[in-house]
Amino acid sequence: MDNQKVNTEMKNYQKIPQILSFLDEEGTDKMQEQIQTNYKQVKLDIVKLIKNELEHIENDSNLAHFQTSYK
């Protein structure tokens, strides 16, 4: 490995700008809280999507035969 070449490349590195901060006004890190909130919302969205699709299948005579009795 060419250390001089690596050092030269490292000097040209640009800092990646921060696009999102999880710190609140008091400086408290809220990342885990935000992750949990997003996770719960995704779960709720998926349940809603499944319920809507099952209802759609149940109400469509062309699809009703696909429905199983998991209720």
PDB file of C-alpha atoms in Angstrom, residues 10-71:
ATOM      1  CA  MET A  10      -7.351  11.549   2.778  1.00  0.00           C
ATOM      2  CA  LYS A  11      -6.430  15.242   2.700  1.00  0.00           C
ATOM      3  CA  ASN A  12      -8.897  15.670  -0.171  1.00  0.00           C
ATOM      4  CA  TYR A  13     -11.775  13.993   1.667  1.00  0.00           C
ATOM      5  CA  GLN A  14     -14.784  16.231   2.089  1.00  0.00           C
ATOM      6  CA  LYS A  15     -16.897  16.069   5.209  1.00  0.00           C
ATOM      7  CA  ILE A  16     -20.359  14.644   4.563  1.00  0.00           C
ATOM      8  CA  PRO A  17     -22.904  17.297   5.537  1.00  0.00           C
ATOM      9  CA  GLN A  18     -25.388  16.479   8.271  1.00  0.00           C
ATOM     10  CA  ILE A  19     -28.852  16.286   6.750  1.00  0.00           C
ATOM     11  CA  LEU A  20     -30.773  15.319   9.876  1.00  0.00           C
ATOM     12  CA  SER A  21     -30.183  15.826  13.552  1.00  0.00           C
ATOM     13  CA  PHE A  22     -31.865  13.812  16.271  1.00  0.00           C
ATOM     14  CA  LEU A  23     -30.964  16.319  18.960  1.00  0.00           C
ATOM     15  CA  ASP A  24     -33.786  18.327  20.488  1.00  0.00           C
ATOM     16  CA  GLU A  25     -33.591  21.916  21.792  1.00  0.00           C
ATOM     17  CA  GLU A  26     -31.920  20.754  25.009  1.00  0.00           C
ATOM     18  CA  GLY A  27     -29.359  18.641  23.159  1.00  0.00           C
ATOM     19  CA  THR A  28     -30.988  15.312  24.046  1.00  0.00           C
ATOM     20  CA  ASP A  29     -30.502  12.585  21.442  1.00  0.00           C
ATOM     21  CA  LYS A  30     -33.941  11.453  20.254  1.00  0.00           C
ATOM     22  CA  MET A  31     -32.793   8.964  17.603  1.00  0.00           C
ATOM     23  CA  GLN A  32     -34.043   5.795  19.342  1.00  0.00           C
ATOM     24  CA  GLU A  33     -37.363   7.468  20.122  1.00  0.00           C
ATOM     25  CA  GLN A  34     -37.761   8.504  16.476  1.00  0.00           C
ATOM     26  CA  ILE A  35     -36.847   5.007  15.273  1.00  0.00           C
ATOM     27  CA  GLN A  36     -39.488   3.473  17.572  1.00  0.00           C
ATOM     28  CA  THR A  37     -42.102   5.993  16.436  1.00  0.00           C
ATOM     29  CA  ASN A  38     -41.366   5.234  12.788  1.00  0.00           C
ATOM     30  CA  TYR A  39     -41.369   1.477  13.430  1.00  0.00           C
ATOM     31  CA  LYS A  40     -44.762   1.620  15.145  1.00  0.00           C
ATOM     32  CA  GLN A  41     -46.194   3.758  12.341  1.00  0.00           C
ATOM     33  CA  VAL A  42     -44.951   1.324   9.688  1.00  0.00           C
ATOM     34  CA  LYS A  43     -46.572  -1.569  11.581  1.00  0.00           C
ATOM     35  CA  LEU A  44     -49.877   0.325  11.793  1.00  0.00           C
ATOM     36  CA  ASP A  45     -49.706   1.205   8.096  1.00  0.00           C
ATOM     37  CA  ILE A  46     -49.116  -2.431   7.153  1.00  0.00           C
ATOM     38  CA  VAL A  47     -52.022  -3.669   9.293  1.00  0.00           C
ATOM     39  CA  LYS A  48     -54.283  -1.051   7.707  1.00  0.00           C
ATOM     40  CA  LEU A  49     -53.113  -2.029   4.219  1.00  0.00           C
ATOM     41  CA  ILE A  50     -53.769  -5.719   4.883  1.00  0.00           C
ATOM     42  CA  LYS A  51     -57.232  -5.021   6.312  1.00  0.00           C
ATOM     43  CA  ASN A  52     -58.101  -2.854   3.306  1.00  0.00           C
ATOM     44  CA  GLU A  53     -56.917  -5.489   0.848  1.00  0.00           C
ATOM     45  CA  LEU A  54     -58.774  -8.296   2.629  1.00  0.00           C
ATOM     46  CA  GLU A  55     -61.925  -6.181   2.562  1.00  0.00           C
ATOM     47  CA  HIS A  56     -61.370  -5.489  -1.130  1.00  0.00           C
ATOM     48  CA  ILE A  57     -60.965  -9.213  -1.842  1.00  0.00           C
ATOM     49  CA  GLU A  58     -64.071 -10.036   0.183  1.00  0.00           C
ATOM     50  CA  ASN A  59     -66.177  -7.479  -1.689  1.00  0.00           C
ATOM     51  CA  ASP A  60     -64.968  -8.373  -5.180  1.00  0.00           C
ATOM     52  CA  SER A  61     -66.778 -11.402  -6.591  1.00  0.00           C
ATOM     53  CA  ASN A  62     -63.828 -12.103  -8.902  1.00  0.00           C
ATOM     54  CA  LEU A  63     -61.454 -12.307  -5.939  1.00  0.00           C
ATOM     55  CA  ALA A  64     -63.641 -13.659  -3.130  1.00  0.00           C
ATOM     56  CA  HIS A  65     -62.626 -17.255  -3.848  1.00  0.00           C
ATOM     57  CA  PHE A  66     -59.057 -16.358  -2.784  1.00  0.00           C
ATOM     58  CA  GLN A  67     -60.182 -15.465   0.710  1.00  0.00           C
ATOM     59  CA  THR A  68     -59.452 -17.916   3.486  1.00  0.00           C
ATOM     60  CA  SER A  69     -61.110 -18.111   6.876  1.00  0.00           C
ATOM     61  CA  TYR A  70     -58.359 -16.694   9.123  1.00  0.00           C
ATOM     62  CA  LYS A  71     -60.703 -14.268  10.873  1.00  0.00           C
TER      63      LYS A  71
END
